[in-house]
Coordinates of C-alpha atoms in Angstrom, one line a residue:
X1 CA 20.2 -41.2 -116.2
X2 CA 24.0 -41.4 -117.1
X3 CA 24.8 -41.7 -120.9
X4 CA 26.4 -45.4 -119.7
X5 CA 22.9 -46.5 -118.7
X6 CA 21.3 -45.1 -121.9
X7 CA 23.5 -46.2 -124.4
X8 CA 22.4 -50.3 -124.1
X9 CA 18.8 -49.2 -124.3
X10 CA 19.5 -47.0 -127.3
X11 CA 21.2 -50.4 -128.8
X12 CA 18.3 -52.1 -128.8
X13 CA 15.9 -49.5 -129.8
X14 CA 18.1 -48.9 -133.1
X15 CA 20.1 -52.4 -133.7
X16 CA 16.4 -53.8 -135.8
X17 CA 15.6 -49.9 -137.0
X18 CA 19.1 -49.7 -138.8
X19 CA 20.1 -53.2 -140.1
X20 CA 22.8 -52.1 -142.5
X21 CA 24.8 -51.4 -139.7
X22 CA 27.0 -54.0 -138.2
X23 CA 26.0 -53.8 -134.9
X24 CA 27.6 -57.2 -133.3
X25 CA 28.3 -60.4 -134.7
X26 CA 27.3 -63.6 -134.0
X27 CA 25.5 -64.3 -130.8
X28 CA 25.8 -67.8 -130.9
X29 CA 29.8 -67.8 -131.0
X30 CA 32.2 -66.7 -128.3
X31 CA 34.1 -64.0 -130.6
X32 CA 34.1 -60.5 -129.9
X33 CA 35.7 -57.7 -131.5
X34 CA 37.7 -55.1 -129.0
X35 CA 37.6 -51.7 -130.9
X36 CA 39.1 -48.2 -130.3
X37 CA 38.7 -45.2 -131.8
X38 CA 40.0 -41.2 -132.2
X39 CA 43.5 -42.4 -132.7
X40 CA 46.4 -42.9 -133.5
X41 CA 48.0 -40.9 -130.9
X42 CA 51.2 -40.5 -129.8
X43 CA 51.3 -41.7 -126.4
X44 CA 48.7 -43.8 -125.9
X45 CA 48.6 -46.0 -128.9
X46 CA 51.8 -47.1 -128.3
X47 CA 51.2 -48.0 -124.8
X48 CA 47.7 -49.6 -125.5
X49 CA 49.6 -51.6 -129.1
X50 CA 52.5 -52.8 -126.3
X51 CA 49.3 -54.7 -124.2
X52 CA 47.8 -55.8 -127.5
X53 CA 51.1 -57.6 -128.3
X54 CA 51.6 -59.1 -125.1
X55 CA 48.2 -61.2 -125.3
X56 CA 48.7 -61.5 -128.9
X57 CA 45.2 -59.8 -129.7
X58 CA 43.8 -58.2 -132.6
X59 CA 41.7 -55.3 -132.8
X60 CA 40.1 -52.9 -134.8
X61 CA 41.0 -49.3 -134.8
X62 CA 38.8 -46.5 -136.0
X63 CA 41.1 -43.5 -137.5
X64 CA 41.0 -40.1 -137.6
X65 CA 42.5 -38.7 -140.2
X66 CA 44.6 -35.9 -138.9
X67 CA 45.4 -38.1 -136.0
X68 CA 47.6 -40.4 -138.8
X69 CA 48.6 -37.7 -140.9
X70 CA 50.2 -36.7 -137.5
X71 CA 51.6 -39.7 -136.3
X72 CA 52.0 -41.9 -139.7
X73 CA 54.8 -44.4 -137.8
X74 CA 52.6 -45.0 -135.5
X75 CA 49.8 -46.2 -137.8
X76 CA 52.4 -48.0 -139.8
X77 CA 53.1 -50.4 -136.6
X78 CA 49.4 -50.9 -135.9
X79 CA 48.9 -52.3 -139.9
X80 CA 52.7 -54.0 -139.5
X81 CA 51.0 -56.2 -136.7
X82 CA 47.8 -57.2 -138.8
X83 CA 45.0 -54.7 -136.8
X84 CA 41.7 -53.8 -139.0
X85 CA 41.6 -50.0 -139.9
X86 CA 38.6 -48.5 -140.2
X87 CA 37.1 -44.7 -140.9
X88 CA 36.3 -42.4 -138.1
X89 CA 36.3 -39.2 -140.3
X90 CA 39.0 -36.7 -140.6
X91 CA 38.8 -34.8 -137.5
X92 CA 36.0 -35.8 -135.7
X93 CA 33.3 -34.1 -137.0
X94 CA 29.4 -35.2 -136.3
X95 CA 28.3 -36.4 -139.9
X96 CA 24.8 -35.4 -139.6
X97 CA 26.7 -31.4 -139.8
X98 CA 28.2 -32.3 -142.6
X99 CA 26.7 -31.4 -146.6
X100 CA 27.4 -35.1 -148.8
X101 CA 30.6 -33.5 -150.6
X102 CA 31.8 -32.8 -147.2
X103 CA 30.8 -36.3 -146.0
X104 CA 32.6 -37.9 -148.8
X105 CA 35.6 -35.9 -148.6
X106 CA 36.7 -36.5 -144.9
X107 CA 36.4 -40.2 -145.6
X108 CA 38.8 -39.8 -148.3
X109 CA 41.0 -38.1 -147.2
X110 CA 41.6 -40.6 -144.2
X111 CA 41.5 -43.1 -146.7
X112 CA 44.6 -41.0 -148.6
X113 CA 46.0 -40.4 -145.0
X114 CA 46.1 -43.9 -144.4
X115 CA 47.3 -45.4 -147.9
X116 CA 50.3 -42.6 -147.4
X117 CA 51.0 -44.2 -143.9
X118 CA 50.4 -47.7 -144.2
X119 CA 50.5 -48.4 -148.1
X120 CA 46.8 -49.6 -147.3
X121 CA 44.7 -49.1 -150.8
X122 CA 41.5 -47.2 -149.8
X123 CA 39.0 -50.2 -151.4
X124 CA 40.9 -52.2 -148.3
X125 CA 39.5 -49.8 -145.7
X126 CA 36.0 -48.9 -146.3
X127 CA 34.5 -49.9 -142.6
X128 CA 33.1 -46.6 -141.0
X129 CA 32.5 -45.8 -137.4
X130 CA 30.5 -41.8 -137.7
X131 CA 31.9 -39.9 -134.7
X132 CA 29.5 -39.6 -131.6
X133 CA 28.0 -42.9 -133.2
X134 CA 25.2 -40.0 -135.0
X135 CA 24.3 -41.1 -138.3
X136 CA 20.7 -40.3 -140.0
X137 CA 19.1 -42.7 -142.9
X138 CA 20.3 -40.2 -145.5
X139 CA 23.9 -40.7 -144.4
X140 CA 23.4 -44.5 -144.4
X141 CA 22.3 -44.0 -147.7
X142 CA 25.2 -42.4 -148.8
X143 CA 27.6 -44.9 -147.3
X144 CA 26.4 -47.3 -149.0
X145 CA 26.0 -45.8 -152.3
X146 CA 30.0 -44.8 -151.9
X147 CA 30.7 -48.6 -150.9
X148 CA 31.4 -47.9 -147.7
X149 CA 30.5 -50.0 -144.2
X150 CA 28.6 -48.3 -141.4
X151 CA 30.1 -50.3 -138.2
X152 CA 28.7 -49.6 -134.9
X153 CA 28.6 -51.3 -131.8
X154 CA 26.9 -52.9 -128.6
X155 CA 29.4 -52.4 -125.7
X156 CA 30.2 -48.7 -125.1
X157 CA 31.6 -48.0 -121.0
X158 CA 32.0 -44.4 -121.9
X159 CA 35.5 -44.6 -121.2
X160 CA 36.1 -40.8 -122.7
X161 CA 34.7 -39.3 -119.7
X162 CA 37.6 -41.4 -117.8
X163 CA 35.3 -42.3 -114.6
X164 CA 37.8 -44.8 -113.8
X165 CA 39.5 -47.4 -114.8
X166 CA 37.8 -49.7 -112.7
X167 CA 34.5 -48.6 -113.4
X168 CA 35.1 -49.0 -117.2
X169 CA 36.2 -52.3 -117.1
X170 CA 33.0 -53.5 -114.6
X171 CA 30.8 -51.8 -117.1
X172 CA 32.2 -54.2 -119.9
X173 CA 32.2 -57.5 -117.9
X174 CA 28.5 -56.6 -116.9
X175 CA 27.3 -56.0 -120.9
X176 CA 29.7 -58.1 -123.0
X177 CA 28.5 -61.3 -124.4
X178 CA 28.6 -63.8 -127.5
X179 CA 29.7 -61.6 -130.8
X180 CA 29.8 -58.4 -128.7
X181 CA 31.8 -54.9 -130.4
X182 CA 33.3 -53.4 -127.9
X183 CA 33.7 -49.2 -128.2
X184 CA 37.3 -48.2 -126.2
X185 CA 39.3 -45.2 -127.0
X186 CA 43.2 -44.1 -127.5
X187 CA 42.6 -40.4 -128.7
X188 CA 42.8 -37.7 -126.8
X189 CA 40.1 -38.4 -124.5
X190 CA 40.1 -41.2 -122.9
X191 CA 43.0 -42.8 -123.9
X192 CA 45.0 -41.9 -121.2
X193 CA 43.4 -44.7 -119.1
X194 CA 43.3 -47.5 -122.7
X195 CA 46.2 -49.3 -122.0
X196 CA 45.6 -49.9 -118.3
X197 CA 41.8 -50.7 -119.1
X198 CA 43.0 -53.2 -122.0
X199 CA 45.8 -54.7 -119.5
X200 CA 42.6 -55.8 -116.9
X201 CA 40.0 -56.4 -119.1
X202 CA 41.4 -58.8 -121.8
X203 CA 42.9 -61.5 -119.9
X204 CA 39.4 -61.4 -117.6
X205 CA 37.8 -61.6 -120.9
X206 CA 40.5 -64.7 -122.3
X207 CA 39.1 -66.5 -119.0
X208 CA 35.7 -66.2 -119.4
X209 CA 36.6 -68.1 -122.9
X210 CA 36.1 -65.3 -125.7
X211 CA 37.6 -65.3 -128.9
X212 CA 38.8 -61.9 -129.6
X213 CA 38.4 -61.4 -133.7
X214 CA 38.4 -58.2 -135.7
X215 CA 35.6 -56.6 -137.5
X216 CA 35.8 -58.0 -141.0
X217 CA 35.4 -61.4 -139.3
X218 CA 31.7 -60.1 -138.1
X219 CA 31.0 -58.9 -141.7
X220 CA 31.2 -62.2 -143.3
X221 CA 27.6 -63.5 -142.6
X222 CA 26.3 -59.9 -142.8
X223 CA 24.3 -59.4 -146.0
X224 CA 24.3 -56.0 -146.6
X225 CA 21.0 -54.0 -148.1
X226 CA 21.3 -51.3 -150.5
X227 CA 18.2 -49.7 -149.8

């Protein structure tokens, strides 16, 4: 079975197990949130930032650290154009390998990466996205105990492998509903194909009468437990 077939069963198995994780948002409203993560990158960002401006859309982009330390400008234009940052770690490192001081430090130092970039305080971007979408309960733990956000997602075409464009984008229209978080990259994998992908899918998506929103607009009913 291909890991695009799997990954809306796994949603379903963990979405009740793990209910301090922001999952999706509202299923009885037509917003969605269109999310991408692994950048900024040089390239594709600004290709993928051009379509967002065109349709006047908002997303939510999931950083890497080194990726804005490396292309700081380029982050600065997303933040300019009022896009939600989140975490994504520093360099892409499965959390679950990591010890807690090492956990806590490559969230801050994306946080310091981005503040440097973007002048964006680090109590302003505390939403976090763990790499491979692995997390344990122990790391959930921790993230909450630091004040942080665990935000995962429901719509994932595994658009990184790059089986198409076309296939990606039937993959969304076939699973995307009411309050849906949908996973699309601009890093290095995947993000050659983002802008193209984003081009098709959002005005197909516009027609079918969502409301694209960013993450922090999903958060606002969410009551978050500390246990």
């Amino acid at each position: 079975m291909q890991l695009a077939s799997v990954l809306p069963i796994l949603y379903r198995l963990l979405q009740p197990r793990f209910s301090n994780c922001l999952w999706s948002g509202d299923d009885n409203s037509r917003a969605i949130a269109l999310t991408f993560d692994d950048g900024p990158h040089p390239r594709y960002t600004p290709e993928l930032l051009a379509v967002l401006d065109r349709y006047q859309i908002r997303a939510s982009f999931f950083w890497l650290g080194a990726c804005v330390n490396r292309s700081p400008e380029i982050a600065k234009a997303i933040c300019d154009r009022g896009h939600w940052i989140g975490l994504h770690g520093y360099d892409h490192q499965s959390f679950p390998l990591l010890s807690p001081i090492q956990l806590r430090d490559t969230l801050e130092k994306t946080q310091a990466a981005i503040y440097t970039a973007c002048n964006l305080p680090p109590e302003q971007v505390r939403d976090v996205r763990p790499p491979n979408g692995l997390f344990t309960p122990k790391i959930l733990k921790y993230l909450l105990q630091w004040n942080y956000r665990p935000v995962m997602w429901s719509v994932v075409p595994v658009d990184w492998t790059r089986p198409g464009i076309s296939t990606v984008t039937q993959r969304v229209s076939q699973q995307v509903k009411n309050g849906s978080i949908i996973v699309l990259h601009d890093g290095a994998y995947g993000g050659q194909d983002v802008a193209a992908t984003s081009e098709i899918l959002i005005p197909q998506l516009l027609q079918k009468g969502y409301q694209f929103v960013t993450i922090d607009t999903f958060w606002q009913p969410v009551k978050i437990k500390n246990s």
